[in-house]
Amino acid sequence: MSESLADIAPAAAHDLHASGAVVLLDVRELPEWVAGHAPGARHIPLRELVPDEVAGDEIVVVCRSGNRSGQAAALLARSGVAARNMDGGMKAWAAAGLPIVTPTGERGTVA
């Protein structure tokens, strides 16, 4: 069984995701996702998260502020998935000036 890995800063999560080293999993609700998310992130709302259906050597979980993603990372870790929480969530991602897109590829916002 895996343990939760240390939280990761948004810039580090962005770099690892861009290199293909991690899967970025957004567990916010659909309206939040539609308003804006990290490019290339996978979307599964926390209430729909089934650990056995999440694939990847390492998962970085993100929500708006880090609370839901912390819960999701712990759930995944209890199921043997190497998962870590992105510190500060999409609010911190946006504050770091990292890209945010809508499902249509337009510039997004953090709702």
PDB file of N, CA and C in Angstrom:
ATOM      1  N   MET A   1       0.849  -1.184   0.000  1.00  0.00           N
ATOM      2  CA  MET A   1       0.000   0.000   0.000  1.00  0.00           C
ATOM      3  C   MET A   1       0.886   1.236   0.000  1.00  0.00           C
ATOM      4  N   SER A   2       0.523   2.212  -0.796  1.00  0.00           N
ATOM      5  CA  SER A   2       1.295   3.441  -0.936  1.00  0.00           C
ATOM      6  C   SER A   2       0.905   4.426   0.167  1.00  0.00           C
ATOM      7  N   GLU A   3       1.766   5.395   0.402  1.00  0.00           N
ATOM      8  CA  GLU A   3       1.463   6.468   1.337  1.00  0.00           C
ATOM      9  C   GLU A   3       1.301   7.759   0.553  1.00  0.00           C
ATOM     10  N   SER A   4       0.590   8.719   1.145  1.00  0.00           N
ATOM     11  CA  SER A   4       0.507  10.034   0.515  1.00  0.00           C
ATOM     12  C   SER A   4       1.906  10.612   0.432  1.00  0.00           C
ATOM     13  N   LEU A   5       2.241  11.138  -0.718  1.00  0.00           N
ATOM     14  CA  LEU A   5       3.528  11.785  -0.904  1.00  0.00           C
ATOM     15  C   LEU A   5       3.421  13.224  -0.419  1.00  0.00           C
ATOM     16  N   ALA A   6       4.538  13.878  -0.221  1.00  0.00           N
ATOM     17  CA  ALA A   6       4.542  15.269   0.229  1.00  0.00           C
ATOM     18  C   ALA A   6       3.801  16.153  -0.774  1.00  0.00           C
ATOM     19  N   ASP A   7       3.167  17.205  -0.257  1.00  0.00           N
ATOM     20  CA  ASP A   7       2.504  18.172  -1.143  1.00  0.00           C
ATOM     21  C   ASP A   7       3.521  18.733  -2.136  1.00  0.00           C
ATOM     22  N   ILE A   8       3.011  19.193  -3.250  1.00  0.00           N
ATOM     23  CA  ILE A   8       3.877  19.719  -4.303  1.00  0.00           C
ATOM     24  C   ILE A   8       3.407  21.123  -4.679  1.00  0.00           C
ATOM     25  N   ALA A   9       4.335  22.008  -4.950  1.00  0.00           N
ATOM     26  CA  ALA A   9       4.023  23.375  -5.350  1.00  0.00           C
ATOM     27  C   ALA A   9       3.488  23.399  -6.779  1.00  0.00           C
ATOM     28  N   PRO A  10       2.650  24.375  -7.112  1.00  0.00           N
ATOM     29  CA  PRO A  10       2.082  24.448  -8.458  1.00  0.00           C
ATOM     30  C   PRO A  10       3.126  24.460  -9.580  1.00  0.00           C
ATOM     31  N   ALA A  11       4.191  25.233  -9.450  1.00  0.00           N
ATOM     32  CA  ALA A  11       5.191  25.299 -10.521  1.00  0.00           C
ATOM     33  C   ALA A  11       5.858  23.945 -10.740  1.00  0.00           C
ATOM     34  N   ALA A  12       6.148  23.229  -9.655  1.00  0.00           N
ATOM     35  CA  ALA A  12       6.747  21.895  -9.776  1.00  0.00           C
ATOM     36  C   ALA A  12       5.756  20.922 -10.399  1.00  0.00           C
ATOM     37  N   ALA A  13       4.481  21.010  -9.998  1.00  0.00           N
ATOM     38  CA  ALA A  13       3.446  20.148 -10.587  1.00  0.00           C
ATOM     39  C   ALA A  13       3.330  20.428 -12.085  1.00  0.00           C
ATOM     40  N   HIS A  14       3.345  21.698 -12.454  1.00  0.00           N
ATOM     41  CA  HIS A  14       3.260  22.081 -13.866  1.00  0.00           C
ATOM     42  C   HIS A  14       4.413  21.474 -14.657  1.00  0.00           C
ATOM     43  N   ASP A  15       5.633  21.607 -14.142  1.00  0.00           N
ATOM     44  CA  ASP A  15       6.810  21.096 -14.844  1.00  0.00           C
ATOM     45  C   ASP A  15       6.758  19.578 -14.986  1.00  0.00           C
ATOM     46  N   LEU A  16       6.400  18.877 -13.919  1.00  0.00           N
ATOM     47  CA  LEU A  16       6.316  17.411 -13.984  1.00  0.00           C
ATOM     48  C   LEU A  16       5.212  16.960 -14.938  1.00  0.00           C
ATOM     49  N   HIS A  17       4.090  17.666 -14.904  1.00  0.00           N
ATOM     50  CA  HIS A  17       2.980  17.324 -15.800  1.00  0.00           C
ATOM     51  C   HIS A  17       3.365  17.586 -17.255  1.00  0.00           C
ATOM     52  N   ALA A  18       4.013  18.709 -17.506  1.00  0.00           N
ATOM     53  CA  ALA A  18       4.425  19.054 -18.870  1.00  0.00           C
ATOM     54  C   ALA A  18       5.429  18.046 -19.426  1.00  0.00           C
ATOM     55  N   SER A  19       6.236  17.458 -18.548  1.00  0.00           N
ATOM     56  CA  SER A  19       7.229  16.468 -18.994  1.00  0.00           C
ATOM     57  C   SER A  19       6.635  15.074 -19.129  1.00  0.00           C
ATOM     58  N   GLY A  20       5.381  14.919 -18.689  1.00  0.00           N
ATOM     59  CA  GLY A  20       4.731  13.607 -18.759  1.00  0.00           C
ATOM     60  C   GLY A  20       5.031  12.714 -17.569  1.00  0.00           C
ATOM     61  N   ALA A  21       5.692  13.250 -16.544  1.00  0.00           N
ATOM     62  CA  ALA A  21       6.073  12.442 -15.386  1.00  0.00           C
ATOM     63  C   ALA A  21       4.915  12.165 -14.433  1.00  0.00           C
ATOM     64  N   VAL A  22       3.889  13.004 -14.454  1.00  0.00           N
ATOM     65  CA  VAL A  22       2.743  12.822 -13.558  1.00  0.00           C
ATOM     66  C   VAL A  22       1.437  13.067 -14.315  1.00  0.00           C
ATOM     67  N   VAL A  23       0.376  12.512 -13.775  1.00  0.00           N
ATOM     68  CA  VAL A  23      -0.977  12.803 -14.238  1.00  0.00           C
ATOM     69  C   VAL A  23      -1.523  13.877 -13.302  1.00  0.00           C
ATOM     70  N   LEU A  24      -2.072  14.936 -13.859  1.00  0.00           N
ATOM     71  CA  LEU A  24      -2.693  15.984 -13.067  1.00  0.00           C
ATOM     72  C   LEU A  24      -4.189  15.691 -13.028  1.00  0.00           C
ATOM     73  N   LEU A  25      -4.706  15.434 -11.826  1.00  0.00           N
ATOM     74  CA  LEU A  25      -6.102  15.053 -11.643  1.00  0.00           C
ATOM     75  C   LEU A  25      -6.843  16.155 -10.906  1.00  0.00           C
ATOM     76  N   ASP A  26      -7.816  16.763 -11.567  1.00  0.00           N
ATOM     77  CA  ASP A  26      -8.616  17.854 -11.003  1.00  0.00           C
ATOM     78  C   ASP A  26      -9.899  17.253 -10.441  1.00  0.00           C
ATOM     79  N   VAL A  27     -10.130  17.427  -9.127  1.00  0.00           N
ATOM     80  CA  VAL A  27     -11.290  16.817  -8.472  1.00  0.00           C
ATOM     81  C   VAL A  27     -12.380  17.830  -8.136  1.00  0.00           C
ATOM     82  N   ARG A  28     -12.338  19.004  -8.763  1.00  0.00           N
ATOM     83  CA  ARG A  28     -13.377  20.012  -8.521  1.00  0.00           C
ATOM     84  C   ARG A  28     -14.677  19.623  -9.223  1.00  0.00           C
ATOM     85  N   GLU A  29     -15.721  20.336  -8.907  1.00  0.00           N
ATOM     86  CA  GLU A  29     -17.020  20.098  -9.538  1.00  0.00           C
ATOM     87  C   GLU A  29     -17.014  20.651 -10.963  1.00  0.00           C
ATOM     88  N   LEU A  30     -17.954  20.192 -11.784  1.00  0.00           N
ATOM     89  CA  LEU A  30     -18.003  20.546 -13.201  1.00  0.00           C
ATOM     90  C   LEU A  30     -18.001  22.056 -13.462  1.00  0.00           C
ATOM     91  N   PRO A  31     -18.806  22.869 -12.762  1.00  0.00           N
ATOM     92  CA  PRO A  31     -18.764  24.318 -13.047  1.00  0.00           C
ATOM     93  C   PRO A  31     -17.376  24.926 -12.817  1.00  0.00           C
ATOM     94  N   GLU A  32     -16.654  24.444 -11.807  1.00  0.00           N
ATOM     95  CA  GLU A  32     -15.304  24.937 -11.545  1.00  0.00           C
ATOM     96  C   GLU A  32     -14.365  24.534 -12.682  1.00  0.00           C
ATOM     97  N   TRP A  33     -14.481  23.296 -13.134  1.00  0.00           N
ATOM     98  CA  TRP A  33     -13.663  22.782 -14.231  1.00  0.00           C
ATOM     99  C   TRP A  33     -13.906  23.573 -15.515  1.00  0.00           C
ATOM    100  N   VAL A  34     -15.180  23.823 -15.816  1.00  0.00           N
ATOM    101  CA  VAL A  34     -15.547  24.540 -17.039  1.00  0.00           C
ATOM    102  C   VAL A  34     -15.008  25.971 -17.009  1.00  0.00           C
ATOM    103  N   ALA A  35     -15.012  26.601 -15.845  1.00  0.00           N
ATOM    104  CA  ALA A  35     -14.499  27.978 -15.735  1.00  0.00           C
ATOM    105  C   ALA A  35     -13.014  28.040 -16.072  1.00  0.00           C
ATOM    106  N   GLY A  36     -12.279  27.015 -15.698  1.00  0.00           N
ATOM    107  CA  GLY A  36     -10.863  26.982 -16.018  1.00  0.00           C
ATOM    108  C   GLY A  36     -10.116  25.908 -15.268  1.00  0.00           C
ATOM    109  N   HIS A  37      -9.177  25.276 -15.965  1.00  0.00           N
ATOM    110  CA  HIS A  37      -8.373  24.201 -15.392  1.00  0.00           C
ATOM    111  C   HIS A  37      -6.987  24.197 -16.031  1.00  0.00           C
ATOM    112  N   ALA A  38      -6.112  23.416 -15.480  1.00  0.00           N
ATOM    113  CA  ALA A  38      -4.762  23.286 -16.033  1.00  0.00           C
ATOM    114  C   ALA A  38      -4.845  22.533 -17.354  1.00  0.00           C
ATOM    115  N   PRO A  39      -4.125  22.998 -18.379  1.00  0.00           N
ATOM    116  CA  PRO A  39      -4.136  22.287 -19.660  1.00  0.00           C
ATOM    117  C   PRO A  39      -3.669  20.839 -19.489  1.00  0.00           C
ATOM    118  N   GLY A  40      -4.404  19.923 -20.090  1.00  0.00           N
ATOM    119  CA  GLY A  40      -4.030  18.518 -20.055  1.00  0.00           C
ATOM    120  C   GLY A  40      -4.430  17.780 -18.799  1.00  0.00           C
ATOM    121  N   ALA A  41      -5.069  18.460 -17.856  1.00  0.00           N
ATOM    122  CA  ALA A  41      -5.499  17.795 -16.628  1.00  0.00           C
ATOM    123  C   ALA A  41      -6.660  16.850 -16.925  1.00  0.00           C
ATOM    124  N   ARG A  42      -6.782  15.847 -16.101  1.00  0.00           N
ATOM    125  CA  ARG A  42      -7.919  14.925 -16.167  1.00  0.00           C
ATOM    126  C   ARG A  42      -8.930  15.378 -15.116  1.00  0.00           C
ATOM    127  N   HIS A  43     -10.215  15.276 -15.432  1.00  0.00           N
ATOM    128  CA  HIS A  43     -11.253  15.738 -14.508  1.00  0.00           C
ATOM    129  C   HIS A  43     -12.092  14.579 -13.996  1.00  0.00           C
ATOM    130  N   ILE A  44     -12.089  14.387 -12.692  1.00  0.00           N
ATOM    131  CA  ILE A  44     -13.002  13.459 -12.012  1.00  0.00           C
ATOM    132  C   ILE A  44     -13.401  14.141 -10.709  1.00  0.00           C
ATOM    133  N   PRO A  45     -14.657  14.581 -10.578  1.00  0.00           N
ATOM    134  CA  PRO A  45     -15.071  15.205  -9.322  1.00  0.00           C
ATOM    135  C   PRO A  45     -14.820  14.263  -8.136  1.00  0.00           C
ATOM    136  N   LEU A  46     -14.460  14.813  -7.000  1.00  0.00           N
ATOM    137  CA  LEU A  46     -14.131  14.019  -5.820  1.00  0.00           C
ATOM    138  C   LEU A  46     -15.214  12.992  -5.507  1.00  0.00           C
ATOM    139  N   ARG A  47     -16.459  13.389  -5.595  1.00  0.00           N
ATOM    140  CA  ARG A  47     -17.552  12.468  -5.243  1.00  0.00           C
ATOM    141  C   ARG A  47     -17.656  11.294  -6.215  1.00  0.00           C
ATOM    142  N   GLU A  48     -17.026  11.388  -7.376  1.00  0.00           N
ATOM    143  CA  GLU A  48     -17.065  10.313  -8.373  1.00  0.00           C
ATOM    144  C   GLU A  48     -15.749   9.532  -8.459  1.00  0.00           C
ATOM    145  N   LEU A  49     -14.792   9.884  -7.614  1.00  0.00           N
ATOM    146  CA  LEU A  49     -13.459   9.293  -7.696  1.00  0.00           C
ATOM    147  C   LEU A  49     -13.462   7.833  -7.252  1.00  0.00           C
ATOM    148  N   VAL A  50     -13.024   6.964  -8.141  1.00  0.00           N
ATOM    149  CA  VAL A  50     -12.862   5.535  -7.862  1.00  0.00           C
ATOM    150  C   VAL A  50     -11.382   5.224  -8.076  1.00  0.00           C
ATOM    151  N   PRO A  51     -10.642   4.976  -7.007  1.00  0.00           N
ATOM    152  CA  PRO A  51      -9.196   4.802  -7.137  1.00  0.00           C
ATOM    153  C   PRO A  51      -8.758   3.786  -8.188  1.00  0.00           C
ATOM    154  N   ASP A  52      -9.478   2.704  -8.339  1.00  0.00           N
ATOM    155  CA  ASP A  52      -9.104   1.677  -9.313  1.00  0.00           C
ATOM    156  C   ASP A  52      -9.204   2.168 -10.753  1.00  0.00           C
ATOM    157  N   GLU A  53      -9.889   3.288 -10.982  1.00  0.00           N
ATOM    158  CA  GLU A  53     -10.061   3.807 -12.333  1.00  0.00           C
ATOM    159  C   GLU A  53      -9.070   4.929 -12.663  1.00  0.00           C
ATOM    160  N   VAL A  54      -8.147   5.196 -11.744  1.00  0.00           N
ATOM    161  CA  VAL A  54      -7.155   6.245 -11.955  1.00  0.00           C
ATOM    162  C   VAL A  54      -5.824   5.574 -12.294  1.00  0.00           C
ATOM    163  N   ALA A  55      -5.318   5.878 -13.478  1.00  0.00           N
ATOM    164  CA  ALA A  55      -4.072   5.273 -13.928  1.00  0.00           C
ATOM    165  C   ALA A  55      -2.958   6.305 -13.958  1.00  0.00           C
ATOM    166  N   GLY A  56      -1.758   5.843 -13.732  1.00  0.00           N
ATOM    167  CA  GLY A  56      -0.581   6.701 -13.788  1.00  0.00           C
ATOM    168  C   GLY A  56       0.407   6.288 -12.722  1.00  0.00           C
ATOM    169  N   ASP A  57       1.689   6.453 -13.008  1.00  0.00           N
ATOM    170  CA  ASP A  57       2.707   6.101 -12.025  1.00  0.00           C
ATOM    171  C   ASP A  57       2.640   7.015 -10.819  1.00  0.00           C
ATOM    172  N   GLU A  58       2.373   8.285 -11.064  1.00  0.00           N
ATOM    173  CA  GLU A  58       2.213   9.242  -9.977  1.00  0.00           C
ATOM    174  C   GLU A  58       1.120  10.223 -10.357  1.00  0.00           C
ATOM    175  N   ILE A  59       0.264  10.512  -9.399  1.00  0.00           N
ATOM    176  CA  ILE A  59      -0.867  11.407  -9.602  1.00  0.00           C
ATOM    177  C   ILE A  59      -0.666  12.645  -8.743  1.00  0.00           C
ATOM    178  N   VAL A  60      -0.853  13.828  -9.340  1.00  0.00           N
ATOM    179  CA  VAL A  60      -0.904  15.073  -8.578  1.00  0.00           C
ATOM    180  C   VAL A  60      -2.354  15.521  -8.618  1.00  0.00           C
ATOM    181  N   VAL A  61      -2.958  15.639  -7.439  1.00  0.00           N
ATOM    182  CA  VAL A  61      -4.377  15.963  -7.338  1.00  0.00           C
ATOM    183  C   VAL A  61      -4.531  17.445  -7.018  1.00  0.00           C
ATOM    184  N   VAL A  62      -5.494  18.082  -7.701  1.00  0.00           N
ATOM    185  CA  VAL A  62      -5.715  19.512  -7.533  1.00  0.00           C
ATOM    186  C   VAL A  62      -7.212  19.805  -7.363  1.00  0.00           C
ATOM    187  N   CYS A  63      -7.514  20.805  -6.553  1.00  0.00           N
ATOM    188  CA  CYS A  63      -8.879  21.337  -6.428  1.00  0.00           C
ATOM    189  C   CYS A  63      -8.753  22.860  -6.422  1.00  0.00           C
ATOM    190  N   ARG A  64      -9.653  23.554  -5.784  1.00  0.00           N
ATOM    191  CA  ARG A  64      -9.591  25.019  -5.772  1.00  0.00           C
ATOM    192  C   ARG A  64      -8.532  25.529  -4.802  1.00  0.00           C
ATOM    193  N   SER A  65      -8.502  24.949  -3.580  1.00  0.00           N
ATOM    194  CA  SER A  65      -7.597  25.479  -2.562  1.00  0.00           C
ATOM    195  C   SER A  65      -6.689  24.429  -1.923  1.00  0.00           C
ATOM    196  N   GLY A  66      -6.933  23.167  -2.167  1.00  0.00           N
ATOM    197  CA  GLY A  66      -6.105  22.106  -1.616  1.00  0.00           C
ATOM    198  C   GLY A  66      -6.798  21.190  -0.639  1.00  0.00           C
ATOM    199  N   ASN A  67      -8.014  21.507  -0.228  1.00  0.00           N
ATOM    200  CA  ASN A  67      -8.728  20.680   0.747  1.00  0.00           C
ATOM    201  C   ASN A  67      -9.257  19.385   0.112  1.00  0.00           C
ATOM    202  N   ARG A  68     -10.077  19.508  -0.910  1.00  0.00           N
ATOM    203  CA  ARG A  68     -10.632  18.310  -1.565  1.00  0.00           C
ATOM    204  C   ARG A  68      -9.537  17.453  -2.183  1.00  0.00           C
ATOM    205  N   SER A  69      -8.537  18.118  -2.767  1.00  0.00           N
ATOM    206  CA  SER A  69      -7.454  17.354  -3.384  1.00  0.00           C
ATOM    207  C   SER A  69      -6.651  16.604  -2.327  1.00  0.00           C
ATOM    208  N   GLY A  70      -6.528  17.155  -1.137  1.00  0.00           N
ATOM    209  CA  GLY A  70      -5.862  16.446  -0.043  1.00  0.00           C
ATOM    210  C   GLY A  70      -6.626  15.194   0.329  1.00  0.00           C
ATOM    211  N   GLN A  71      -7.957  15.299   0.369  1.00  0.00           N
ATOM    212  CA  GLN A  71      -8.794  14.135   0.656  1.00  0.00           C
ATOM    213  C   GLN A  71      -8.637  13.081  -0.441  1.00  0.00           C
ATOM    214  N   ALA A  72      -8.637  13.546  -1.694  1.00  0.00           N
ATOM    215  CA  ALA A  72      -8.513  12.629  -2.824  1.00  0.00           C
ATOM    216  C   ALA A  72      -7.152  11.947  -2.832  1.00  0.00           C
ATOM    217  N   ALA A  73      -6.083  12.698  -2.563  1.00  0.00           N
ATOM    218  CA  ALA A  73      -4.743  12.114  -2.535  1.00  0.00           C
ATOM    219  C   ALA A  73      -4.653  11.041  -1.450  1.00  0.00           C
ATOM    220  N   ALA A  74      -5.248  11.297  -0.297  1.00  0.00           N
ATOM    221  CA  ALA A  74      -5.247  10.313   0.784  1.00  0.00           C
ATOM    222  C   ALA A  74      -6.042   9.065   0.392  1.00  0.00           C
ATOM    223  N   LEU A  75      -7.188   9.259  -0.255  1.00  0.00           N
ATOM    224  CA  LEU A  75      -7.999   8.135  -0.728  1.00  0.00           C
ATOM    225  C   LEU A  75      -7.222   7.290  -1.728  1.00  0.00           C
ATOM    226  N   LEU A  76      -6.572   7.952  -2.670  1.00  0.00           N
ATOM    227  CA  LEU A  76      -5.783   7.231  -3.668  1.00  0.00           C
ATOM    228  C   LEU A  76      -4.625   6.483  -3.006  1.00  0.00           C
ATOM    229  N   ALA A  77      -3.937   7.140  -2.076  1.00  0.00           N
ATOM    230  CA  ALA A  77      -2.801   6.511  -1.394  1.00  0.00           C
ATOM    231  C   ALA A  77      -3.233   5.271  -0.622  1.00  0.00           C
ATOM    232  N   ARG A  78      -4.408   5.345   0.028  1.00  0.00           N
ATOM    233  CA  ARG A  78      -4.915   4.177   0.760  1.00  0.00           C
ATOM    234  C   ARG A  78      -5.199   3.009  -0.176  1.00  0.00           C
ATOM    235  N   SER A  79      -5.400   3.311  -1.447  1.00  0.00           N
ATOM    236  CA  SER A  79      -5.670   2.274  -2.445  1.00  0.00           C
ATOM    237  C   SER A  79      -4.406   1.852  -3.191  1.00  0.00           C
ATOM    238  N   GLY A  80      -3.264   2.352  -2.765  1.00  0.00           N
ATOM    239  CA  GLY A  80      -2.004   1.945  -3.360  1.00  0.00           C
ATOM    240  C   GLY A  80      -1.516   2.798  -4.518  1.00  0.00           C
ATOM    241  N   VAL A  81      -2.158   3.933  -4.754  1.00  0.00           N
ATOM    242  CA  VAL A  81      -1.759   4.825  -5.841  1.00  0.00           C
ATOM    243  C   VAL A  81      -0.801   5.880  -5.290  1.00  0.00           C
ATOM    244  N   ALA A  82       0.318   6.112  -5.975  1.00  0.00           N
ATOM    245  CA  ALA A  82       1.253   7.162  -5.572  1.00  0.00           C
ATOM    246  C   ALA A  82       0.617   8.503  -5.916  1.00  0.00           C
ATOM    247  N   ALA A  83       0.168   9.219  -4.900  1.00  0.00           N
ATOM    248  CA  ALA A  83      -0.566  10.464  -5.127  1.00  0.00           C
ATOM    249  C   ALA A  83      -0.084  11.535  -4.181  1.00  0.00           C
ATOM    250  N   ARG A  84      -0.100  12.764  -4.691  1.00  0.00           N
ATOM    251  CA  ARG A  84       0.237  13.909  -3.848  1.00  0.00           C
ATOM    252  C   ARG A  84      -0.726  15.049  -4.128  1.00  0.00           C
ATOM    253  N   ASN A  85      -0.886  15.891  -3.138  1.00  0.00           N
ATOM    254  CA  ASN A  85      -1.765  17.043  -3.204  1.00  0.00           C
ATOM    255  C   ASN A  85      -0.984  18.246  -3.722  1.00  0.00           C
ATOM    256  N   MET A  86      -1.597  19.023  -4.633  1.00  0.00           N
ATOM    257  CA  MET A  86      -0.963  20.260  -5.069  1.00  0.00           C
ATOM    258  C   MET A  86      -1.279  21.357  -4.061  1.00  0.00           C
ATOM    259  N   ASP A  87      -0.249  21.872  -3.446  1.00  0.00           N
ATOM    260  CA  ASP A  87      -0.366  22.877  -2.407  1.00  0.00           C
ATOM    261  C   ASP A  87      -1.048  24.142  -2.924  1.00  0.00           C
ATOM    262  N   GLY A  88      -2.132  24.537  -2.273  1.00  0.00           N
ATOM    263  CA  GLY A  88      -2.813  25.788  -2.616  1.00  0.00           C
ATOM    264  C   GLY A  88      -3.814  25.691  -3.745  1.00  0.00           C
ATOM    265  N   GLY A  89      -3.900  24.540  -4.404  1.00  0.00           N
ATOM    266  CA  GLY A  89      -4.887  24.310  -5.450  1.00  0.00           C
ATOM    267  C   GLY A  89      -4.778  25.241  -6.646  1.00  0.00           C
ATOM    268  N   MET A  90      -5.870  25.358  -7.379  1.00  0.00           N
ATOM    269  CA  MET A  90      -5.888  26.192  -8.581  1.00  0.00           C
ATOM    270  C   MET A  90      -5.747  27.673  -8.255  1.00  0.00           C
ATOM    271  N   LYS A  91      -6.104  28.065  -7.046  1.00  0.00           N
ATOM    272  CA  LYS A  91      -5.877  29.463  -6.655  1.00  0.00           C
ATOM    273  C   LYS A  91      -4.379  29.753  -6.671  1.00  0.00           C
ATOM    274  N   ALA A  92      -3.562  28.847  -6.139  1.00  0.00           N
ATOM    275  CA  ALA A  92      -2.112  29.029  -6.137  1.00  0.00           C
ATOM    276  C   ALA A  92      -1.542  28.881  -7.542  1.00  0.00           C
ATOM    277  N   TRP A  93      -2.127  27.989  -8.339  1.00  0.00           N
ATOM    278  CA  TRP A  93      -1.703  27.801  -9.741  1.00  0.00           C
ATOM    279  C   TRP A  93      -1.864  29.131 -10.487  1.00  0.00           C
ATOM    280  N   ALA A  94      -3.039  29.742 -10.335  1.00  0.00           N
ATOM    281  CA  ALA A  94      -3.308  31.022 -11.002  1.00  0.00           C
ATOM    282  C   ALA A  94      -2.375  32.115 -10.486  1.00  0.00           C
ATOM    283  N   ALA A  95      -2.165  32.161  -9.178  1.00  0.00           N
ATOM    284  CA  ALA A  95      -1.289  33.176  -8.588  1.00  0.00           C
ATOM    285  C   ALA A  95       0.148  33.038  -9.088  1.00  0.00           C
ATOM    286  N   ALA A  96       0.537  31.807  -9.461  1.00  0.00           N
ATOM    287  CA  ALA A  96       1.882  31.569  -9.987  1.00  0.00           C
ATOM    288  C   ALA A  96       1.987  31.925 -11.473  1.00  0.00           C
ATOM    289  N   GLY A  97       0.869  32.352 -12.069  1.00  0.00           N
ATOM    290  CA  GLY A  97       0.866  32.740 -13.475  1.00  0.00           C
ATOM    291  C   GLY A  97       0.886  31.569 -14.443  1.00  0.00           C
ATOM    292  N   LEU A  98       0.500  30.400 -13.966  1.00  0.00           N
ATOM    293  CA  LEU A  98       0.478  29.208 -14.821  1.00  0.00           C
ATOM    294  C   LEU A  98      -0.786  29.207 -15.684  1.00  0.00           C
ATOM    295  N   PRO A  99      -0.756  28.519 -16.824  1.00  0.00           N
ATOM    296  CA  PRO A  99      -1.886  28.587 -17.758  1.00  0.00           C
ATOM    297  C   PRO A  99      -3.157  27.935 -17.217  1.00  0.00           C
ATOM    298  N   ILE A 100      -4.272  28.565 -17.558  1.00  0.00           N
ATOM    299  CA  ILE A 100      -5.604  28.069 -17.200  1.00  0.00           C
ATOM    300  C   ILE A 100      -6.452  28.146 -18.461  1.00  0.00           C
ATOM    301  N   VAL A 101      -7.108  27.042 -18.803  1.00  0.00           N
ATOM    302  CA  VAL A 101      -7.924  26.988 -20.014  1.00  0.00           C
ATOM    303  C   VAL A 101      -9.320  26.483 -19.708  1.00  0.00           C
ATOM    304  N   THR A 102     -10.233  26.759 -20.629  1.00  0.00           N
ATOM    305  CA  THR A 102     -11.588  26.198 -20.574  1.00  0.00           C
ATOM    306  C   THR A 102     -11.589  24.916 -21.413  1.00  0.00           C
ATOM    307  N   PRO A 103     -12.662  24.137 -21.364  1.00  0.00           N
ATOM    308  CA  PRO A 103     -12.723  22.935 -22.194  1.00  0.00           C
ATOM    309  C   PRO A 103     -12.611  23.222 -23.698  1.00  0.00           C
ATOM    310  N   THR A 104     -12.923  24.450 -24.125  1.00  0.00           N
ATOM    311  CA  THR A 104     -12.814  24.809 -25.542  1.00  0.00           C
ATOM    312  C   THR A 104     -11.448  25.388 -25.890  1.00  0.00           C
ATOM    313  N   GLY A 105     -10.548  25.449 -24.892  1.00  0.00           N
ATOM    314  CA  GLY A 105      -9.200  25.927 -25.146  1.00  0.00           C
ATOM    315  C   GLY A 105      -8.995  27.422 -24.966  1.00  0.00           C
ATOM    316  N   GLU A 106     -10.045  28.125 -24.588  1.00  0.00           N
ATOM    317  CA  GLU A 106      -9.919  29.561 -24.350  1.00  0.00           C
ATOM    318  C   GLU A 106      -9.290  29.797 -22.982  1.00  0.00           C
ATOM    319  N   ARG A 107      -8.861  31.023 -22.731  1.00  0.00           N
ATOM    320  CA  ARG A 107      -8.296  31.358 -21.431  1.00  0.00           C
ATOM    321  C   ARG A 107      -9.375  31.220 -20.371  1.00  0.00           C
ATOM    322  N   GLY A 108      -9.038  30.540 -19.276  1.00  0.00           N
ATOM    323  CA  GLY A 108     -10.001  30.289 -18.215  1.00  0.00           C
ATOM    324  C   GLY A 108      -9.685  31.078 -16.966  1.00  0.00           C
ATOM    325  N   THR A 109     -10.537  30.909 -15.975  1.00  0.00           N
ATOM    326  CA  THR A 109     -10.380  31.549 -14.677  1.00  0.00           C
ATOM    327  C   THR A 109     -10.606  30.496 -13.589  1.00  0.00           C
ATOM    328  N   VAL A 110     -10.205  30.829 -12.375  1.00  0.00           N
ATOM    329  CA  VAL A 110     -10.457  29.952 -11.243  1.00  0.00           C
ATOM    330  C   VAL A 110     -11.751  30.412 -10.578  1.00  0.00           C
ATOM    331  N   ALA A 111     -12.744  29.533 -10.589  1.00  0.00           N
ATOM    332  CA  ALA A 111     -14.060  29.882 -10.030  1.00  0.00           C
ATOM    333  C   ALA A 111     -14.140  29.458  -8.578  1.00  0.00           C
TER     334      ALA A 111
END
